[in-house]
Short mmCIF file of C-alpha atoms in Angstrom, two decimals:
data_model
loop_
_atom_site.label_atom_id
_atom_site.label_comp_id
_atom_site.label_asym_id
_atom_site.label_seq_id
_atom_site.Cartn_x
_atom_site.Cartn_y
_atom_site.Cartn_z
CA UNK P 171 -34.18 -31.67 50.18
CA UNK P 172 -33.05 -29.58 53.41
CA UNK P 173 -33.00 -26.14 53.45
CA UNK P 174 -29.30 -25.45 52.04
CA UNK P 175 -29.96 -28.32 49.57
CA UNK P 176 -32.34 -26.22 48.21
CA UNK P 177 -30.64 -22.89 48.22
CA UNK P 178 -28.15 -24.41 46.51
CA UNK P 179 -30.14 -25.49 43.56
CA UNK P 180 -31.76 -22.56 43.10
CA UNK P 181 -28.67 -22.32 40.73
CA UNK P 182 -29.22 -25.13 38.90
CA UNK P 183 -31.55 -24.74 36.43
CA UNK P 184 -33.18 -28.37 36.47
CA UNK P 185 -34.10 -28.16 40.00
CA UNK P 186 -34.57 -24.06 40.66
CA UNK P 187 -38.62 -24.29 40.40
CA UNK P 188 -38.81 -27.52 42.66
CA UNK P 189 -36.18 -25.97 45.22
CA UNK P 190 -37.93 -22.55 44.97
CA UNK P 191 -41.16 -24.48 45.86
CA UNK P 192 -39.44 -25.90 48.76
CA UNK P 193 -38.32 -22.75 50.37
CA UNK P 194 -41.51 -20.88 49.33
CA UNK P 195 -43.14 -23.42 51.51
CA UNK P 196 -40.54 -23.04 54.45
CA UNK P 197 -42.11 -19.65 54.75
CA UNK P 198 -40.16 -17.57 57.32
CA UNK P 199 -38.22 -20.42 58.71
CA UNK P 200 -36.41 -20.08 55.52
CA UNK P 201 -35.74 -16.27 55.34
CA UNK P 202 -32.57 -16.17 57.67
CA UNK P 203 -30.56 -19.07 55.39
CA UNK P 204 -31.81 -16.75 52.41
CA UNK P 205 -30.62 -13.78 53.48
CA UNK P 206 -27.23 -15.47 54.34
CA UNK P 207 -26.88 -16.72 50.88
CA UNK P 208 -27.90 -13.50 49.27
CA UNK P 209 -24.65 -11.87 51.00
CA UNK P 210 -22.34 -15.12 50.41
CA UNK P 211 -23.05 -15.98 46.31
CA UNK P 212 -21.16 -14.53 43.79
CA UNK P 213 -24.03 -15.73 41.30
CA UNK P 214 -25.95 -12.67 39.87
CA UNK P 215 -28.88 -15.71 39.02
CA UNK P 216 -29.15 -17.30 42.19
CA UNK P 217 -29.14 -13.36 43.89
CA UNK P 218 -32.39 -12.88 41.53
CA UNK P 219 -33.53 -16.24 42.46
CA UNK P 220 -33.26 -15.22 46.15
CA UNK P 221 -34.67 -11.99 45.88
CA UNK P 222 -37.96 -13.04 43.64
CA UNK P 223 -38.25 -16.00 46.55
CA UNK P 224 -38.10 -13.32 49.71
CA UNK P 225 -40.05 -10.49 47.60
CA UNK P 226 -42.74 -12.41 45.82
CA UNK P 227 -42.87 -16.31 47.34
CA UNK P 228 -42.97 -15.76 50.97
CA UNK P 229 -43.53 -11.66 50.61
CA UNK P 230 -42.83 -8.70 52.79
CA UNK P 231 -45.68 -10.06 55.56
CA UNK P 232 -43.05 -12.61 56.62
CA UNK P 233 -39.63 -11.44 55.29
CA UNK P 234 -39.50 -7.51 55.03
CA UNK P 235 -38.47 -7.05 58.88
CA UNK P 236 -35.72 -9.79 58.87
CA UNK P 237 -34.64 -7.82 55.51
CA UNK P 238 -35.02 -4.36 57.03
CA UNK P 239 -32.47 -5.72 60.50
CA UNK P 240 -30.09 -6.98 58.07
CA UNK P 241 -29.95 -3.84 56.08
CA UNK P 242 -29.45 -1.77 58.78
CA UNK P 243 -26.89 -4.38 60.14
CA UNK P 244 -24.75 -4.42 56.60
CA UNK P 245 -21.33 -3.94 57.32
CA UNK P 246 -20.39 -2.81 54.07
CA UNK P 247 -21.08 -1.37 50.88
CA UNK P 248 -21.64 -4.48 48.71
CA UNK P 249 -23.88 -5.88 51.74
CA UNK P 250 -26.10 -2.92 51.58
CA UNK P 251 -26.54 -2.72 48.12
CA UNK P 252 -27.56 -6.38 47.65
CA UNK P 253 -30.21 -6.27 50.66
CA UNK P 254 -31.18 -2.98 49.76
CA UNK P 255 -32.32 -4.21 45.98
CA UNK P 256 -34.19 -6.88 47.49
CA UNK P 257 -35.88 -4.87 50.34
CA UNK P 258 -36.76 -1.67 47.56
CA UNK P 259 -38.35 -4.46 45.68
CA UNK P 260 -40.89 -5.58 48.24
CA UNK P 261 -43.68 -3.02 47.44
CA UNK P 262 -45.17 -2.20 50.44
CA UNK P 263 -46.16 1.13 50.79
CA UNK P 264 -47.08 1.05 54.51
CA UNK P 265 -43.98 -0.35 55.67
CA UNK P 266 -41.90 1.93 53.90
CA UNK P 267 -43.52 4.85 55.58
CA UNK P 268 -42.77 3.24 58.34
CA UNK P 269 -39.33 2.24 57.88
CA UNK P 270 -38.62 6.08 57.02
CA UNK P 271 -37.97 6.83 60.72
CA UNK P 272 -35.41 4.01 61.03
CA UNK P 273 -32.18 4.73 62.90
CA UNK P 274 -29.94 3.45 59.84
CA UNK P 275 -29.84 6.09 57.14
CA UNK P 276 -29.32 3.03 54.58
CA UNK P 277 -32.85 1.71 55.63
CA UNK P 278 -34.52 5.35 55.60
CA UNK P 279 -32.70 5.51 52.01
CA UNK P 280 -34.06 2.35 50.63
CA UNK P 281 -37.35 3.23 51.92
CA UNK P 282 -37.60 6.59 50.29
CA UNK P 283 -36.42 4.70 47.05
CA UNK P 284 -38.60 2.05 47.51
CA UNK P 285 -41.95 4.75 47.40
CA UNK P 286 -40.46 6.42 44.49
CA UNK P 287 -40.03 3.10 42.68
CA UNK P 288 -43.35 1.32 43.20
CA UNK P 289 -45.46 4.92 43.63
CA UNK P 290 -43.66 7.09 40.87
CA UNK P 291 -45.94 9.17 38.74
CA UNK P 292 -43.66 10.65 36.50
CA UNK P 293 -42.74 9.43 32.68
CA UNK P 294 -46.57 9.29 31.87
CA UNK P 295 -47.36 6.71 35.05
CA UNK P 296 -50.74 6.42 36.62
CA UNK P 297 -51.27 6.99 40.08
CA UNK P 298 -51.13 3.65 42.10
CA UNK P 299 -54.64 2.86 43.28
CA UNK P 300 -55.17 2.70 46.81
CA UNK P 301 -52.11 4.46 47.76
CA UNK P 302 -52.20 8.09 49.79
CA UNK P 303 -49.84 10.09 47.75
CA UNK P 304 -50.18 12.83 50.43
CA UNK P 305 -49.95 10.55 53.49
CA UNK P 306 -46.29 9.13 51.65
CA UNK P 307 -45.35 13.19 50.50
CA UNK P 308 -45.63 14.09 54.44
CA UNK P 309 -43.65 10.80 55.64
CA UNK P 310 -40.76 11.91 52.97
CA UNK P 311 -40.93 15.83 53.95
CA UNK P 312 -39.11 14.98 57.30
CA UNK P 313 -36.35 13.72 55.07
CA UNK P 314 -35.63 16.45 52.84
CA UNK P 315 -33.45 17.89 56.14
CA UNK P 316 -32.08 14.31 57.47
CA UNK P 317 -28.66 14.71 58.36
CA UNK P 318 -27.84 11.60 56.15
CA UNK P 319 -27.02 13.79 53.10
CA UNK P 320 -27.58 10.96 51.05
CA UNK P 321 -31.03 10.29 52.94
CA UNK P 322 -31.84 13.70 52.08
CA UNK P 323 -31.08 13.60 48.65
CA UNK P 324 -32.78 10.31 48.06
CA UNK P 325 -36.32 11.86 49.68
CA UNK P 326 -35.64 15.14 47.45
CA UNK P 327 -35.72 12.94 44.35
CA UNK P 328 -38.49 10.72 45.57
CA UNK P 329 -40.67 13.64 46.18
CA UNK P 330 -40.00 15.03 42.92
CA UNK P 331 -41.19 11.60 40.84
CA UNK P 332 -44.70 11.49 43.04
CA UNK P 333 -47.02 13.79 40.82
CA UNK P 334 -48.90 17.14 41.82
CA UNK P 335 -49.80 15.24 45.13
CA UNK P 336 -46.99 16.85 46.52
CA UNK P 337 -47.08 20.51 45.41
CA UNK P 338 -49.29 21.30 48.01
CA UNK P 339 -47.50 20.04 51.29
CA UNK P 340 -44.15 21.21 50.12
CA UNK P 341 -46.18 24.60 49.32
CA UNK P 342 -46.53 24.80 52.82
CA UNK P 343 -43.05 24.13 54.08
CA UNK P 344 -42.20 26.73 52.16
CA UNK P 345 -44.55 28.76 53.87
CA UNK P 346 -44.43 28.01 56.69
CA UNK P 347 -41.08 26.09 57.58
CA UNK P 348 -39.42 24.31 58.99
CA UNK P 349 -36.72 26.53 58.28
CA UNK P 350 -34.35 23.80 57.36
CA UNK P 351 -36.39 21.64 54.89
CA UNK P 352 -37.31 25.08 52.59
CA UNK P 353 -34.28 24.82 50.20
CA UNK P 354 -34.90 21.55 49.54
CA UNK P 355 -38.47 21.83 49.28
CA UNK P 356 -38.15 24.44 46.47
CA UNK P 357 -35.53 22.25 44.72
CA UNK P 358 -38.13 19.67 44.45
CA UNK P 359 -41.08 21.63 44.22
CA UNK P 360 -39.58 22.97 40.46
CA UNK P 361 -38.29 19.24 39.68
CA UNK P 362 -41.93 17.94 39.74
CA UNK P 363 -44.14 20.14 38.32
CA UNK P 364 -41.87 23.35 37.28
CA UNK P 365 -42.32 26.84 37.80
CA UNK P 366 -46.21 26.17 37.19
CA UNK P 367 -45.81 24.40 40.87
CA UNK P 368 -44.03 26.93 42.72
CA UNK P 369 -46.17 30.25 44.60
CA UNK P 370 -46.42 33.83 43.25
CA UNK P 371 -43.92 34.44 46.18
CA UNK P 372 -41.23 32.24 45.16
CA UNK P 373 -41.52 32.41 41.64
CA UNK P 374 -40.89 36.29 42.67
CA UNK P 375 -38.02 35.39 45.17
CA UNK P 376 -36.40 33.23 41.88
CA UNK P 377 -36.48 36.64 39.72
CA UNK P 378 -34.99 38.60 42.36
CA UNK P 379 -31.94 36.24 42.75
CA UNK P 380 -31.26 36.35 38.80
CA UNK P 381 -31.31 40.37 38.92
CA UNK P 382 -28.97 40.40 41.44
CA UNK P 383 -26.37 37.89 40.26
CA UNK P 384 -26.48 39.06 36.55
CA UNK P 385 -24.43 42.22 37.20
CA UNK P 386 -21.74 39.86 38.41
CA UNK P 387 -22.27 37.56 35.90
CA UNK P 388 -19.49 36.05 33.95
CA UNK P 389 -18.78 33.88 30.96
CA UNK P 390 -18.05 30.24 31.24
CA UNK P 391 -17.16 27.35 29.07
CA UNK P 392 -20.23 25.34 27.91
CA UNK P 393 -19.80 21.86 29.71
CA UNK P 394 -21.97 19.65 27.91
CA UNK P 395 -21.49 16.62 25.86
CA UNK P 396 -24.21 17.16 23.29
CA UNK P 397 -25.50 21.11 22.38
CA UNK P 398 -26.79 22.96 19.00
CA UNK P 399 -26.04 26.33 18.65
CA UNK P 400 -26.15 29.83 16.21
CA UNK P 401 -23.48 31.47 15.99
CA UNK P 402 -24.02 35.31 14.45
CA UNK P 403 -21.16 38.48 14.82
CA UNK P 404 -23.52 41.05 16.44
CA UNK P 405 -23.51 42.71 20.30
CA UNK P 406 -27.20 43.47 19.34
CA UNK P 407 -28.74 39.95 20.82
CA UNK P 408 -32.07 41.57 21.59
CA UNK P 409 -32.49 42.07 17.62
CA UNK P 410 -31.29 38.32 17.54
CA UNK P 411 -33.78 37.62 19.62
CA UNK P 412 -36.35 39.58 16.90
CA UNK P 413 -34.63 38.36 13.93
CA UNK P 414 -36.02 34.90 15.08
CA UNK P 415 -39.43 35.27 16.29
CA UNK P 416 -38.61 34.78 20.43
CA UNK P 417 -41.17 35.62 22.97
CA UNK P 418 -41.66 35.18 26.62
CA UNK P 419 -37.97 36.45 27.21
CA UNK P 420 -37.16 36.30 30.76
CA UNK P 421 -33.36 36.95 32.07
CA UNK P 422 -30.97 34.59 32.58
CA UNK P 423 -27.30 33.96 33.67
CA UNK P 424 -25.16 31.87 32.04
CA UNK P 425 -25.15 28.82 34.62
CA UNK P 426 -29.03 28.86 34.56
CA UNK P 427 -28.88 28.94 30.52
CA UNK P 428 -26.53 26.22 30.14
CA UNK P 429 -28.43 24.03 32.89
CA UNK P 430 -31.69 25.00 30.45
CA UNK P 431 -30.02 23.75 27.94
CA UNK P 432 -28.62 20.40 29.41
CA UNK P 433 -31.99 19.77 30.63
CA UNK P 434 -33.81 20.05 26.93
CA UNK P 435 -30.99 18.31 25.49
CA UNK P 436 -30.86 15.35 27.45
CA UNK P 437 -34.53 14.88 28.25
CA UNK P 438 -34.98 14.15 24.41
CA UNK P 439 -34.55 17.16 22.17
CA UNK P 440 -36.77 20.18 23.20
CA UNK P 441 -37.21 22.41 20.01
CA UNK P 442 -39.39 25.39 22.35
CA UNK P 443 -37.06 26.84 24.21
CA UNK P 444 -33.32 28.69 23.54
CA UNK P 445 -30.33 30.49 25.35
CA UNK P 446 -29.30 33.41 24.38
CA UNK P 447 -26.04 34.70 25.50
CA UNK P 448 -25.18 38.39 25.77
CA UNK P 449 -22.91 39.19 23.28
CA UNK P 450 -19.01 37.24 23.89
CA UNK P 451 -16.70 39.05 21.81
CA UNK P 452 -18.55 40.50 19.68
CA UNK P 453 -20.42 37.51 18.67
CA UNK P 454 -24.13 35.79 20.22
CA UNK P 455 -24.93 32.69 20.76
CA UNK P 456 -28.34 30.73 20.56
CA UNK P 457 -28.49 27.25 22.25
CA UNK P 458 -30.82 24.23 22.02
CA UNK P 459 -31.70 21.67 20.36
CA UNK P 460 -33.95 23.91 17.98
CA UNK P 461 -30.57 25.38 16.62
CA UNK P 462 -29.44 22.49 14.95
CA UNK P 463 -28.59 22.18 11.19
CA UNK P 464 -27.77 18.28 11.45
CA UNK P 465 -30.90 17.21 12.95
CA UNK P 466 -33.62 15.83 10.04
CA UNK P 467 -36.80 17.83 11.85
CA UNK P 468 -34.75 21.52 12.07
CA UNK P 469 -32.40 20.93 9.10
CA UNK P 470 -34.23 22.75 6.48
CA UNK P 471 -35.72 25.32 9.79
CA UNK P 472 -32.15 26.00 10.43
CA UNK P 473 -31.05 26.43 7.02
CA UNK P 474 -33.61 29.00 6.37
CA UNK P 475 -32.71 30.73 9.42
CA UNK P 476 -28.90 31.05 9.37
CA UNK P 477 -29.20 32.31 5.84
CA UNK P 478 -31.64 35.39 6.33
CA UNK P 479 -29.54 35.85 9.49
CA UNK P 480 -26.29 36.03 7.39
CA UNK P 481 -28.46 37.78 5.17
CA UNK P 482 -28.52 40.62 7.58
CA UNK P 483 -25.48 40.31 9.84
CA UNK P 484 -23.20 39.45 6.96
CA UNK P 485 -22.39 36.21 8.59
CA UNK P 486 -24.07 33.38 10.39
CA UNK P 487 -23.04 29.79 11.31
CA UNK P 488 -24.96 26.72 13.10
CA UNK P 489 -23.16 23.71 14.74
CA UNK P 490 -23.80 20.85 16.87
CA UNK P 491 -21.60 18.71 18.60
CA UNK P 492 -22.19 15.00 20.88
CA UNK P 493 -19.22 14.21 22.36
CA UNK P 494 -20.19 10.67 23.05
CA UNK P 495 -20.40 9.30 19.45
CA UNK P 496 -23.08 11.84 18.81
CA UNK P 497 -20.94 13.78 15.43
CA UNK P 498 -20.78 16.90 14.60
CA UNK P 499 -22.45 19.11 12.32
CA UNK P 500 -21.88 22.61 11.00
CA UNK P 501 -23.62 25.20 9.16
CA UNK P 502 -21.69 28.59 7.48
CA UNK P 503 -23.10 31.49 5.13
CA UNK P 504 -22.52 34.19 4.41
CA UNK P 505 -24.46 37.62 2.64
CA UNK P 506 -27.04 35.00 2.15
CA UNK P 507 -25.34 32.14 0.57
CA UNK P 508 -24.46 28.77 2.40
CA UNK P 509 -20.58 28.04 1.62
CA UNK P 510 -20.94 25.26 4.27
CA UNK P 511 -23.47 22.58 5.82
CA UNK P 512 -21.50 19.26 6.71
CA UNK P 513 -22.83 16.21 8.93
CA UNK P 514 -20.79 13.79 10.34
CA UNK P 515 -22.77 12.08 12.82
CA UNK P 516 -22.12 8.65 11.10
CA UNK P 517 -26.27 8.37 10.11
CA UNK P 518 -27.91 7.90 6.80
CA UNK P 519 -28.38 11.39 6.27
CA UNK P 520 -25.56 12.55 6.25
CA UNK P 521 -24.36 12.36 2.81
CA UNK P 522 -28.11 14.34 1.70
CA UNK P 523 -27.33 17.13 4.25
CA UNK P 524 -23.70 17.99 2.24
CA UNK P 525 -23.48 21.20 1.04
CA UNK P 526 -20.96 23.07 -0.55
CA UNK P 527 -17.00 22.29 -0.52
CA UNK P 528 -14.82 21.99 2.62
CA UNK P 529 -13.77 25.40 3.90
CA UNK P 530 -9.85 25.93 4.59
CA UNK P 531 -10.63 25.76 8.25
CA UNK P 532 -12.18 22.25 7.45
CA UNK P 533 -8.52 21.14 5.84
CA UNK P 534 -6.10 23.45 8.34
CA UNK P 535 -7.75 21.59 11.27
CA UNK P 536 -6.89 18.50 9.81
CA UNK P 537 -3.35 19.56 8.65
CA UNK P 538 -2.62 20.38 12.34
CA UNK P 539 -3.85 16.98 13.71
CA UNK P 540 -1.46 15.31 11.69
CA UNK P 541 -3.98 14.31 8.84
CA UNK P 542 -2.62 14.79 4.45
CA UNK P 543 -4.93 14.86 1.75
CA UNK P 544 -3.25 10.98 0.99
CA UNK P 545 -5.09 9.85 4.52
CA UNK P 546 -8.19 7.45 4.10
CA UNK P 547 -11.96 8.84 3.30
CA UNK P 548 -12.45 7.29 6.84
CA UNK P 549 -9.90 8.80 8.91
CA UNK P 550 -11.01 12.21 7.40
CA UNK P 551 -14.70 11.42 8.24
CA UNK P 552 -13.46 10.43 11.64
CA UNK P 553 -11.66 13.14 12.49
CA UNK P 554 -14.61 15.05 11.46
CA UNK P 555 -16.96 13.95 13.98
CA UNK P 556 -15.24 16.00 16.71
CA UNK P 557 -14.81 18.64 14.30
CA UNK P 558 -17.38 21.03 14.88
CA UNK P 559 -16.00 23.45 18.30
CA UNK P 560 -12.87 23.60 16.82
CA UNK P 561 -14.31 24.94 13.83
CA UNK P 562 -16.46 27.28 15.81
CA UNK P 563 -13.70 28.55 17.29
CA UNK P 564 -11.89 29.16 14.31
CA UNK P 565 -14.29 31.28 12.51
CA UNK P 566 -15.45 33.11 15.40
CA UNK P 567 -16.45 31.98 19.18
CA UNK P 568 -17.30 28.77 20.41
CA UNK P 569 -19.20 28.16 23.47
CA UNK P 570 -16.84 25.64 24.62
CA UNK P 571 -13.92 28.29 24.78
CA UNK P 572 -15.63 30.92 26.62
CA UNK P 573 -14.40 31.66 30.07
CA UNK P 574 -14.64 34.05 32.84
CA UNK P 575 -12.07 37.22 30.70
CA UNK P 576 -14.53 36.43 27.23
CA UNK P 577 -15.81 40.07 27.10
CA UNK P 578 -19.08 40.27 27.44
CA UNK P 579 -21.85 42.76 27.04
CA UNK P 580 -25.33 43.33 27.95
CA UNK P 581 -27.61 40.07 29.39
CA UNK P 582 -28.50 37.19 28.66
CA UNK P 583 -31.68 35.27 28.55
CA UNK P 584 -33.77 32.19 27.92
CA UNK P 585 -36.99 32.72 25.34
CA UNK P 586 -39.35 30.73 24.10
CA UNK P 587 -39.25 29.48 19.87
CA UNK P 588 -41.65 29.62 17.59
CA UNK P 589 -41.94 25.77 17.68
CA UNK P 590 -43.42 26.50 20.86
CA UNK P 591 -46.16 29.00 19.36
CA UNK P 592 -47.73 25.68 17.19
CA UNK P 593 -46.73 22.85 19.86
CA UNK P 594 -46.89 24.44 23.49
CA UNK P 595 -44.89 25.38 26.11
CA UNK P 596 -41.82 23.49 27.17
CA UNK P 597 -42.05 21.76 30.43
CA UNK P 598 -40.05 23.35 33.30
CA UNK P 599 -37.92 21.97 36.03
CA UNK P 600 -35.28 22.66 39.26
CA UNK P 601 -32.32 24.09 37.16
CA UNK P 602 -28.81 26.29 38.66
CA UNK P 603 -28.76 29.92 38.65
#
């Protein structure tokens, strides 16, 4: 069995482990006929074949430079992707260091993702022994101004996965220059370790910029595709902000609450930490995850809250809302008395969360997309899953319908829950302001 022979039964499962043997033994004569079938095969197996042969068999002593020319030589898109998941996957820290100062920005982007792939230290990873996490943080700095904005993104995000092993160098760019890498070095200096990472001086510089773009600070439509949210008809947000036992309130404009807000929704439900809006005709809003009535840990929270909150501002609602098959959810009282608390999120639950009868908004929202009280159980509940902004709107404001002529009044702000009192501080990160 040649050399092609056996490339082309690494696709046939019978003879892949005698034809991988083959070309495992071939060493780096085989390497160049491997690469050429990695770019030529429209088989997603015999690519994996490839790749575990060149990575693992015959390994980056004898393969990753032919890999590295043929990556930067790629002539298209599809090229450089396929050599660039096989060269990523070589794990070889030293070589990608070096391959950072490559001419082609593809090969200075693999390399970058190839550290943050085999060295990350993020998601609860260990450091990998034997690696210098500071010798690989100075390597990527460089890169954070490459004029490859790709390149430069790639080394931002890299930088940001490596652990506290970085704070310190990127400290010092931001010290100290070069002029050019410091925006991106406080990007990622709040992406890994939050504003715990960055100096007195910048964490200063960040509170400065927020004063002086809240005066000019306007209201915009909440662009997410999953939020929780209060809804009470007061201008008075700081007694909101009392009403519900918030601390450590720190202003905030609306493009730094919503990104807040995105960040604790998506990262897996973050109950210590809320925006509050100023007050958007005549109504404020509270976002997170801790304000929702729908979800089986703040359900009974949330109830309790939106009642003694309707209690005292005569009226008080809750919602929630995933766009992407998440539901909807909705709580309404008023004086103290639910009328309202409705999940349709399509779980279990849903049917023990029910409270009270539909309101008129409920069926008029219906009416007007078309639906009669002789439509199915099921297209009601369908309908009803998307249910919840319109419904906001309707009985007062919705985030989703704010926009830059929503009047507003006073400032906004993020603050810390009393969930976070009993289970610690939120983690922070690189958001918008």
């Amino acid at each position: 069995m040649d050399t092609q022979d056996a490339i082309g039964a690494l696709g046939d499962s019978g003879l892949c482990e005698v034809a991988r043997a083959r070309l495992a033994a071939q060493g780096q004569a085989a390497v160049g006929p491997l690469i050429r079938a990695l770019l030529t095969t429209d088989s997603l197996q015999v690519r994996a074949r490839i790749g575990g042969l060149l990575n693992r068999d015959i390994g980056p002593d004898l393969a990753f430079d032919d890999v590295l020319e043929a990556l930067a030589a790629a002539p298209d898109e599809t090229s450089r992707r396929r050599l660039g998941s096989t060269f990523t996957a070589f794990r070889s820290v030293d070589r990608f260091v070096d391959a950072l100062r490559h001419p082609s920005p593809a090969v200075r982007s693999s390399a970058a993702f190839g550290i943050q792939s085999f060295c990350m230290v993020a998601f609860g990873r260990s450091p990998r022994p034997g690696v210098d996490y500071v010798r690989v943080t100075e390597a990527l700095i460089p890169l954070l101004g490459d004029p490859d904005p790709d390149v430069a993104q790639r080394a931002e995000w890299a930088l940001g996965l490596l652990g506290p092993a970085t704070h310190e160098p990127l400290r010092r760019v931001r010290a100290h220059g070069p002029g050019r890498l410091r925006a991106r070095a406080l990007t990622t200096l709040a992406a890994s370790g939050g504003e715990e990472a960055l100096s007195a001086a910048d964490r200063a510089a960040v509170e400065r910029l927020i004063r002086v773009k809240l005066p000019r600070d306007r209201a915009r439509p909440l662009d997410l595709c999953s939020a929780s949210w209060l809804a009470v008809p007061t201008e008075d947000h700081q007694s909101i902000a009392q009403a519900l036992g918030l601390h450590e309130i720190r202003p905030a404009t609306f493009a730094l609450g919503y990104d807040i807000v995105a960040h604790d929704t998506m990262d897996g439900a973050e109950y210590g930490r809320v925006y509050v809006t100023p007050a958007v005709d005549g109504w404020t809003l509270v976002l997170g995850p801790w304000c929702s009535p729908v979800d089986p840990e703040r359900a009974a929270d949330v109830l309790a809250v939106v009642t003694s909150l309707s209690r005292r501002y005569g009226r008080a609602q809750a919602y929630f809302f995933g766009e992407q098959g998440g539901g909807s959810g909705w709580l309404v009282a008023e004086g103290g008395t639910v009328l309202r608390r409705r999940s349709a999120t399509e779980r279990t639950c849903d049917a023990d969360l029910a409270m009270g009868s539909p309101l008129p908004e409920e069926l008029t929202a219906g009416l007007e997309e078309g639906l009669t009280p002789k439509d199915s159980e099921d297209d009601w509940e369908s309908f009803a899953t998307y249910l919840a902004p319109v419904l906001a709107g309707r009985l007062g404001v919705s985030p989703f319908d704010l926009e830059p002529g929503t009047p507003v009044r006073g400032t906004g702000f993020t603050a810390l829950t009393p969930y976070a009192r009993e289970h610690g501080r939120p983690a922070t990160g690189a958001y918008a302001i």
